[in-house]
mmCIF file of C-alpha atoms and ligand atoms in Angstrom:
data_model
loop_
_atom_site.group_PDB
_atom_site.id
_atom_site.type_symbol
_atom_site.label_atom_id
_atom_site.label_comp_id
_atom_site.label_asym_id
_atom_site.label_seq_id
_atom_site.Cartn_x
_atom_site.Cartn_y
_atom_site.Cartn_z
ATOM 1 C CA MET A 1 5.938 -32.985 37.146
ATOM 2 C CA THR A 2 5.084 -32.394 33.492
ATOM 3 C CA ASN A 3 7.695 -33.546 31.055
ATOM 4 C CA THR A 4 7.028 -34.371 27.416
ATOM 5 C CA GLN A 5 9.590 -36.556 25.690
ATOM 6 C CA LEU A 6 9.497 -36.009 21.931
ATOM 7 C CA THR A 7 11.439 -37.859 19.266
ATOM 8 C CA LEU A 8 12.084 -36.338 15.881
ATOM 9 C CA VAL A 9 12.248 -39.119 13.292
ATOM 10 C CA GLN A 10 14.076 -38.107 10.092
ATOM 11 C CA ILE A 11 14.597 -40.310 7.039
ATOM 12 C CA ASP A 12 18.290 -40.094 6.175
ATOM 13 C CA ASN A 13 19.253 -38.480 2.882
ATOM 14 C CA TYR A 14 15.771 -39.143 1.579
ATOM 15 C CA GLY A 15 15.624 -36.300 -0.978
ATOM 16 C CA PRO A 16 18.542 -37.560 -3.019
ATOM 17 C CA TRP A 17 17.333 -41.132 -2.673
ATOM 18 C CA THR A 18 13.992 -40.229 -4.257
ATOM 19 C CA VAL A 19 15.678 -39.173 -7.505
ATOM 20 C CA THR A 20 18.539 -41.691 -7.648
ATOM 21 C CA PRO A 21 19.435 -42.944 -10.180
ATOM 22 C CA GLU A 22 16.393 -41.217 -11.623
ATOM 23 C CA PRO A 23 13.053 -39.918 -10.178
ATOM 24 C CA ARG A 24 11.202 -42.879 -8.547
ATOM 25 C CA ARG A 25 7.564 -43.640 -9.184
ATOM 26 C CA GLU A 26 5.456 -41.432 -6.933
ATOM 27 C CA MET A 27 3.124 -44.143 -5.716
ATOM 28 C CA ASP A 28 6.104 -46.263 -4.746
ATOM 29 C CA LEU A 29 7.342 -43.346 -2.578
ATOM 30 C CA GLN A 30 3.852 -42.930 -1.080
ATOM 31 C CA THR A 31 3.718 -46.651 -0.332
ATOM 32 C CA LEU A 32 7.152 -46.607 1.299
ATOM 33 C CA GLN A 33 6.337 -43.474 3.374
ATOM 34 C CA SER A 34 3.012 -44.768 4.650
ATOM 35 C CA ARG A 35 4.387 -48.281 5.511
ATOM 36 C CA LEU A 36 7.332 -46.734 7.313
ATOM 37 C CA PHE A 37 4.949 -44.549 9.288
ATOM 38 C CA ALA A 38 2.733 -47.595 10.013
ATOM 39 C CA ASP A 39 5.710 -49.605 11.374
ATOM 40 C CA ILE A 40 6.929 -46.662 13.478
ATOM 41 C CA ALA A 41 3.361 -46.070 14.851
ATOM 42 C CA GLN A 42 3.110 -49.777 15.734
ATOM 43 C CA PHE A 43 6.520 -49.924 17.370
ATOM 44 C CA VAL A 44 6.001 -46.771 19.416
ATOM 45 C CA GLY A 45 2.323 -47.652 20.039
ATOM 46 C CA TYR A 46 3.167 -51.015 21.537
ATOM 47 C CA ARG A 47 5.313 -49.135 24.118
ATOM 48 C CA GLY A 48 2.692 -46.593 25.005
ATOM 49 C CA GLY A 49 3.862 -43.830 22.653
ATOM 50 C CA TYR A 50 2.194 -41.934 19.859
ATOM 51 C CA ALA A 51 3.637 -41.214 16.412
ATOM 52 C CA PHE A 52 2.452 -38.567 13.974
ATOM 53 C CA PHE A 53 3.261 -38.583 10.225
ATOM 54 C CA THR A 54 3.660 -34.734 9.925
ATOM 55 C CA ARG A 55 5.634 -34.512 6.646
ATOM 56 C CA PHE A 56 6.426 -38.241 6.317
ATOM 57 C CA ASP A 57 10.143 -37.589 5.672
ATOM 58 C CA ASN A 58 10.100 -36.103 9.130
ATOM 59 C CA MET A 59 7.812 -37.495 11.834
ATOM 60 C CA VAL A 60 7.228 -36.612 15.430
ATOM 61 C CA ALA A 61 6.716 -39.189 18.148
ATOM 62 C CA VAL A 62 5.699 -38.735 21.829
ATOM 63 C CA THR A 63 7.992 -41.253 23.444
ATOM 64 C CA ASN A 64 7.564 -40.939 27.202
ATOM 65 C CA GLY A 65 8.313 -44.520 28.484
ATOM 66 C CA LEU A 66 10.766 -45.349 25.635
ATOM 67 C CA ASP A 67 14.421 -45.490 26.591
ATOM 68 C CA THR A 68 17.651 -45.305 24.498
ATOM 69 C CA ASP A 69 17.566 -49.101 23.778
ATOM 70 C CA ASP A 70 14.032 -48.817 22.373
ATOM 71 C CA HIS A 71 15.142 -46.046 20.062
ATOM 72 C CA ARG A 72 18.147 -48.069 18.908
ATOM 73 C CA LEU A 73 15.985 -51.060 18.276
ATOM 74 C CA LEU A 74 13.596 -48.918 16.198
ATOM 75 C CA GLN A 75 16.503 -47.717 14.048
ATOM 76 C CA GLU A 76 17.870 -51.269 13.586
ATOM 77 C CA SER A 77 14.431 -52.737 12.771
ATOM 78 C CA MET A 78 13.535 -50.033 10.220
ATOM 79 C CA GLY A 79 17.071 -50.231 8.678
ATOM 80 C CA ASN A 80 16.587 -53.986 8.244
ATOM 81 C CA ARG A 81 13.168 -53.626 6.626
ATOM 82 C CA TYR A 82 13.453 -50.586 4.366
ATOM 83 C CA PRO A 83 15.824 -49.262 1.706
ATOM 84 C CA VAL A 84 16.229 -46.095 3.835
ATOM 85 C CA THR A 85 17.514 -45.495 7.355
ATOM 86 C CA ILE A 86 16.236 -43.164 10.084
ATOM 87 C CA SER A 87 17.987 -40.808 12.494
ATOM 88 C CA LEU A 88 16.352 -40.022 15.827
ATOM 89 C CA GLY A 89 16.612 -36.907 18.024
ATOM 90 C CA ILE A 90 15.166 -37.015 21.534
ATOM 91 C CA GLY A 91 14.174 -33.866 23.485
ATOM 92 C CA VAL A 92 12.535 -33.484 26.905
ATOM 93 C CA ASP A 93 10.774 -30.417 28.413
ATOM 94 C CA ALA A 94 7.606 -29.334 30.156
ATOM 95 C CA ASN A 95 6.831 -27.383 27.018
ATOM 96 C CA PRO A 96 6.405 -29.539 23.890
ATOM 97 C CA ALA A 97 7.753 -26.947 21.455
ATOM 98 C CA VAL A 98 10.915 -26.588 23.547
ATOM 99 C CA ALA A 99 11.252 -30.402 23.706
ATOM 100 C CA LEU A 100 10.993 -30.633 19.894
ATOM 101 C CA GLU A 101 13.469 -27.744 19.569
ATOM 102 C CA ALA A 102 15.993 -29.727 21.554
ATOM 103 C CA ALA A 103 15.293 -32.957 19.641
ATOM 104 C CA THR A 104 15.768 -31.139 16.325
ATOM 105 C CA GLU A 105 18.932 -29.340 17.418
ATOM 106 C CA GLY A 106 20.562 -32.667 18.212
ATOM 107 C CA LEU A 107 20.062 -33.905 14.652
ATOM 108 C CA GLN A 108 20.898 -30.625 13.024
ATOM 109 C CA LEU A 109 24.208 -30.491 14.940
ATOM 110 C CA ALA A 110 24.995 -33.974 13.655
ATOM 111 C CA GLY A 111 24.649 -32.911 10.046
ATOM 112 C CA SER A 112 22.133 -32.110 7.343
ATOM 113 C CA ALA A 113 19.090 -34.266 6.520
ATOM 114 C CA GLN A 114 20.639 -34.526 3.069
ATOM 115 C CA ASP A 115 24.157 -35.362 4.251
ATOM 116 C CA GLY A 116 25.017 -38.827 2.793
ATOM 117 C CA ASP A 117 27.349 -39.479 5.737
ATOM 118 C CA ARG A 118 24.869 -38.748 8.475
ATOM 119 C CA ARG A 119 23.013 -42.048 8.988
ATOM 120 C CA GLU A 120 21.198 -43.618 11.973
ATOM 121 C CA VAL A 121 22.233 -40.842 14.391
ATOM 122 C CA LEU A 122 20.674 -41.039 17.861
ATOM 123 C CA THR A 123 20.883 -37.906 19.967
ATOM 124 C CA GLY A 124 19.360 -36.729 23.217
ATOM 125 C CA THR A 125 18.697 -38.379 26.582
ATOM 126 C CA PRO A 126 15.316 -39.916 27.482
ATOM 127 C CA ILE A 127 13.568 -39.360 30.811
ATOM 128 C CA THR A 128 14.881 -41.794 33.419
ATOM 129 C CA ASP A 129 12.524 -40.711 36.257
ATOM 130 C CA GLY A 130 9.237 -42.572 35.662
ATOM 131 C CA THR A 131 7.091 -40.196 37.730
ATOM 132 C CA ASP A 132 6.685 -37.504 35.001
ATOM 133 C CA ASP A 133 3.519 -37.198 33.025
ATOM 134 C CA LEU A 134 2.309 -35.416 29.923
ATOM 135 C CA SER A 135 -0.873 -33.862 28.515
ATOM 136 C CA ILE A 136 -2.785 -34.834 25.365
ATOM 137 C CA ALA A 137 -5.661 -32.761 23.936
ATOM 138 C CA HIS A 138 -8.004 -34.511 21.421
ATOM 139 C CA PHE A 139 -9.912 -32.008 19.271
ATOM 140 C CA ASP A 140 -12.820 -32.877 17.056
ATOM 141 C CA VAL A 141 -14.961 -30.723 14.698
ATOM 142 C CA ASN A 142 -18.563 -30.446 15.830
ATOM 143 C CA ASP A 143 -21.011 -32.286 13.518
ATOM 144 C CA ALA A 144 -18.482 -32.622 10.717
ATOM 145 C CA THR A 145 -20.501 -35.391 9.130
ATOM 146 C CA GLU A 146 -23.747 -33.350 8.971
ATOM 147 C CA LYS A 147 -22.043 -30.019 8.122
ATOM 148 C CA TYR A 148 -19.418 -31.171 5.684
ATOM 149 C CA THR A 149 -19.143 -34.876 4.816
ATOM 150 C CA ASP A 150 -22.838 -35.408 3.944
ATOM 151 C CA ARG A 151 -23.234 -31.979 2.205
ATOM 152 C CA LEU A 152 -20.069 -31.002 0.439
ATOM 153 C CA ASN A 153 -17.831 -32.755 -2.048
ATOM 154 C CA GLU A 154 -14.744 -34.302 -0.400
ATOM 155 C CA PHE A 155 -12.387 -31.579 -1.529
ATOM 156 C CA ASP A 156 -14.540 -28.789 -0.082
ATOM 157 C CA SER A 157 -14.951 -30.743 3.189
ATOM 158 C CA PHE A 158 -11.181 -31.174 3.262
ATOM 159 C CA ILE A 159 -10.619 -27.435 2.881
ATOM 160 C CA GLN A 160 -12.912 -26.693 5.873
ATOM 161 C CA ILE A 161 -11.155 -29.233 8.136
ATOM 162 C CA GLU A 162 -7.681 -28.201 7.047
ATOM 163 C CA GLN A 163 -8.522 -24.514 7.641
ATOM 164 C CA GLY A 164 -9.574 -25.339 11.174
ATOM 165 C CA TYR A 165 -6.405 -27.448 11.664
ATOM 166 C CA ALA A 166 -4.074 -24.747 10.235
ATOM 167 C CA THR A 167 -5.583 -22.100 12.551
ATOM 168 C CA LEU A 168 -5.457 -24.308 15.634
ATOM 169 C CA MET A 169 -1.940 -25.574 15.029
ATOM 170 C CA ARG A 170 -0.553 -22.057 14.667
ATOM 171 C CA TYR A 171 -2.456 -20.694 17.705
ATOM 172 C CA LEU A 172 -1.443 -23.478 20.079
ATOM 173 C CA ARG A 173 2.192 -23.336 18.882
ATOM 174 C CA GLU A 174 2.506 -19.574 19.201
ATOM 175 C CA GLU A 175 0.424 -19.024 22.374
ATOM 176 C CA HIS A 176 1.359 -22.093 24.419
ATOM 177 C CA GLY A 177 4.094 -24.177 22.683
ATOM 178 C CA GLY A 178 1.487 -26.956 22.103
ATOM 179 C CA LEU A 179 2.013 -29.107 18.945
ATOM 180 C CA SER A 180 -1.058 -30.216 17.026
ATOM 181 C CA PHE A 181 -1.233 -33.060 14.542
ATOM 182 C CA PHE A 182 -4.052 -33.911 12.099
ATOM 183 C CA VAL A 183 -4.802 -37.596 12.632
ATOM 184 C CA GLY A 184 -7.560 -38.133 10.006
ATOM 185 C CA GLY A 185 -11.262 -37.459 9.589
ATOM 186 C CA ASP A 186 -12.000 -34.315 11.603
ATOM 187 C CA ASN A 187 -9.656 -35.090 14.467
ATOM 188 C CA ILE A 188 -6.605 -33.253 15.719
ATOM 189 C CA ILE A 189 -4.413 -34.518 18.546
ATOM 190 C CA ALA A 190 -2.225 -31.994 20.383
ATOM 191 C CA VAL A 191 0.585 -32.493 22.780
ATOM 192 C CA THR A 192 0.169 -29.619 25.213
ATOM 193 C CA PRO A 193 1.882 -28.057 28.219
ATOM 194 C CA GLU A 194 -0.099 -27.461 31.428
ATOM 195 C CA MET A 195 -3.091 -25.423 30.386
ATOM 196 C CA GLY A 196 -6.414 -24.608 32.131
ATOM 197 C CA ALA A 197 -9.868 -25.040 30.653
ATOM 198 C CA ASP A 198 -10.032 -21.282 29.825
ATOM 199 C CA ALA A 199 -7.003 -21.502 27.649
ATOM 200 C CA TYR A 200 -8.547 -24.352 25.691
ATOM 201 C CA ARG A 201 -11.823 -22.403 25.369
ATOM 202 C CA ASP A 202 -9.845 -19.391 23.994
ATOM 203 C CA ALA A 203 -8.170 -21.648 21.402
ATOM 204 C CA ILE A 204 -11.519 -22.969 20.288
ATOM 205 C CA ASP A 205 -13.041 -19.477 20.130
ATOM 206 C CA HIS A 206 -10.068 -18.264 18.078
ATOM 207 C CA VAL A 207 -10.526 -20.983 15.477
ATOM 208 C CA GLU A 208 -14.263 -20.301 15.249
ATOM 209 C CA ASP A 209 -13.689 -16.502 14.907
ATOM 210 C CA ALA A 210 -10.965 -16.900 12.338
ATOM 211 C CA VAL A 211 -12.369 -19.604 9.990
ATOM 212 C CA GLY A 212 -15.806 -20.536 11.338
ATOM 213 C CA VAL A 213 -14.882 -24.082 12.285
ATOM 214 C CA GLU A 214 -16.370 -25.240 15.612
ATOM 215 C CA LEU A 215 -14.307 -27.577 17.721
ATOM 216 C CA LYS A 216 -14.615 -29.419 20.977
ATOM 217 C CA VAL A 217 -11.730 -30.874 22.997
ATOM 218 C CA GLY A 218 -11.133 -33.493 25.616
ATOM 219 C CA VAL A 219 -7.831 -33.235 27.599
ATOM 220 C CA GLY A 220 -6.121 -36.029 29.521
ATOM 221 C CA ARG A 221 -2.922 -36.488 31.468
ATOM 222 C CA GLY A 222 -0.930 -39.687 31.939
ATOM 223 C CA ALA A 223 2.518 -41.251 32.182
ATOM 224 C CA THR A 224 2.484 -42.151 28.487
ATOM 225 C CA ALA A 225 0.859 -40.720 25.355
ATOM 226 C CA HIS A 226 -1.464 -43.674 25.327
ATOM 227 C CA GLU A 227 -2.665 -43.136 28.909
ATOM 228 C CA ALA A 228 -3.084 -39.385 28.408
ATOM 229 C CA GLY A 229 -4.690 -39.923 25.008
ATOM 230 C CA MET A 230 -7.224 -42.479 26.311
ATOM 231 C CA ALA A 231 -8.158 -40.040 29.110
ATOM 232 C CA ALA A 232 -8.537 -37.357 26.486
ATOM 233 C CA LYS A 233 -10.832 -39.546 24.351
ATOM 234 C CA HIS A 234 -13.026 -40.251 27.402
ATOM 235 C CA ALA A 235 -13.092 -36.546 28.155
ATOM 236 C CA LEU A 236 -14.185 -35.894 24.550
ATOM 237 C CA GLU A 237 -17.008 -38.336 24.958
ATOM 238 C CA GLU A 238 -17.963 -36.351 28.061
ATOM 239 C CA CYS A 239 -18.170 -33.249 25.773
ATOM 240 C CA ARG A 240 -20.540 -35.109 23.449
ATOM 241 C CA HIS A 241 -22.614 -36.340 26.385
ATOM 242 C CA ARG A 242 -22.878 -32.999 28.169
ATOM 243 C CA GLY A 243 -22.847 -30.718 25.125
ATOM 244 C CA THR A 244 -19.796 -28.872 26.338
ATOM 245 C CA ALA A 245 -16.777 -27.599 24.349
ATOM 246 C CA VAL A 246 -14.031 -28.375 26.797
ATOM 247 C CA GLU A 247 -13.605 -31.281 29.248
ATOM 248 C CA LEU A 248 -10.432 -32.015 31.249
ATOM 249 C CA ASP A 249 -9.920 -35.395 32.940
ATOM 250 C CA ASP A 250 -9.566 -35.290 36.756
ATOM 251 C CA VAL A 251 -5.805 -35.085 36.679
ATOM 252 C CA ALA A 252 -5.664 -32.357 34.006
ATOM 253 C CA ALA A 253 -8.490 -30.430 35.735
ATOM 254 C CA GLY A 254 -6.387 -30.283 38.917
ATOM 255 C CA VAL A 255 -3.617 -28.471 37.049
ATOM 256 C CA GLU A 256 -3.913 -24.788 36.304
ATOM 257 C CA SER A 257 -1.115 -22.886 34.684
ATOM 258 C CA GLU A 258 -2.757 -19.493 34.298
HETATM 259 N N1 GTP B 1 -8.001 -40.508 14.432
HETATM 260 C C1 GTP B 1 -9.281 -40.509 14.918
HETATM 261 N N2 GTP B 1 -10.279 -40.228 14.050
HETATM 262 C C2 GTP B 1 -11.484 -40.272 14.562
HETATM 263 C C3 GTP B 1 -11.768 -40.625 15.918
HETATM 264 N N3 GTP B 1 -13.100 -40.543 16.093
HETATM 265 C C4 GTP B 1 -13.657 -40.184 14.920
HETATM 266 N N4 GTP B 1 -12.660 -39.980 14.001
HETATM 267 C C5 GTP B 1 -12.855 -39.543 12.620
HETATM 268 O O1 GTP B 1 -13.745 -38.454 12.579
HETATM 269 C C6 GTP B 1 -14.724 -38.704 11.611
HETATM 270 C C7 GTP B 1 -16.031 -38.060 11.988
HETATM 271 O O2 GTP B 1 -16.544 -38.774 13.097
HETATM 272 P P1 GTP B 1 -17.179 -37.966 14.328
HETATM 273 O O3 GTP B 1 -16.244 -36.913 14.814
HETATM 274 O O4 GTP B 1 -17.629 -38.949 15.344
HETATM 275 O O5 GTP B 1 -18.463 -37.258 13.659
HETATM 276 P P2 GTP B 1 -19.090 -35.868 13.738
HETATM 277 O O6 GTP B 1 -20.069 -35.785 12.653
HETATM 278 O O7 GTP B 1 -18.108 -34.732 13.817
HETATM 279 O O8 GTP B 1 -19.920 -35.898 15.107
HETATM 280 P P3 GTP B 1 -19.506 -35.237 16.520
HETATM 281 O O9 GTP B 1 -18.049 -35.462 16.680
HETATM 282 O O10 GTP B 1 -20.289 -36.068 17.510
HETATM 283 O O11 GTP B 1 -19.901 -33.838 16.462
HETATM 284 C C8 GTP B 1 -14.702 -40.241 11.419
HETATM 285 O O12 GTP B 1 -15.060 -40.574 10.075
HETATM 286 C C9 GTP B 1 -13.272 -40.596 11.621
HETATM 287 O O13 GTP B 1 -12.487 -40.426 10.487
HETATM 288 C C10 GTP B 1 -10.658 -40.928 16.816
HETATM 289 O O14 GTP B 1 -10.783 -41.233 17.973
HETATM 290 N N5 GTP B 1 -9.427 -40.859 16.194
#
C-alpha cells in the first residue's frame, strides 16, 4: 500500500528572532539556515529519509521509516546545537499533498509559527506498519549544460530552470497532489502518489508547452525515500541511455492509477 509520511519542520518564532534585539546580519541568517538544513538532511538521510529546504524557515521531510523517538531526538539535537528550536508536524496519506495538509494542521492547531510560547511541538502519528511504500520522481532538464549553462549567463540560466520548476510544481500539486522540490542544478525531486507513465508524460508535455523547458523523469518506489529515490535515479539513467522521457522502475511500472 502507498503511504507517504511527511514531516513539516518549522523553526519556532523565527521571524521575531531575526530582528531581536535588532535586525541580524543577513549572511549570519543564511549561514544558520543552511547549516540547520544540512544537519536535518544528514539526520533524516542517515535514517533513509529525504529533507527539502523549501523556504528554510519551513522545511519538508519525507520520513517513512522514522518513528516518534527519531523525531524527538531531532528536536533535542537541533535545540542543543542552534539558538533556535524546531517544531515538527507529521502527516501520513497515500496522497502527499493530503499528508502535508495533515502535518501542517497539527502545528497550526498548536499555535502560530510566531507564537513565543509554541516551542518544540511534535504532532501526528508516524506509520507503524512497515509494509507501506512511497514513490519518488526525479526530474532533470534535458541538456541543461549545453542549452543554458554553457551559453547563457548564470542569471538567465536560473530563470529558465526556475520557470520549468514553477510550472511543474504547480501542475503536479494541482493535478495529482504531488509535491516537487528544487534540489539544485537542473534537478527536481517530487514525492508523488501512484501515477502511470502517461500521467508523467502529460506533466512533461505541459511544462514544455507552457515555458519551453524539456524534462525527463525517472520514477522509483520503495519503503523509504532513499530506496525510492535511488530507484528513480537509476530509472533516470535509463532515460539517458534509451533517449526516453519517462522511465518507471519495475515496482512503479506495475502500479497504474488511471
Ligand atoms: N541534486 C542533484 N543534482 C544533480 C544530480 N545529477 C545532476 N545534478 C545537477 O544537474 C546539473 C546538470 O547535470 P546534468 O543534468 O547531468 O547535465 P545536462 O546537461 O542536463 O545533461 P542531461 O541530463 O544528460 O541531459 C549538475 O551540475 C548538477 O548540479 C542529482 O542526482 N541530484
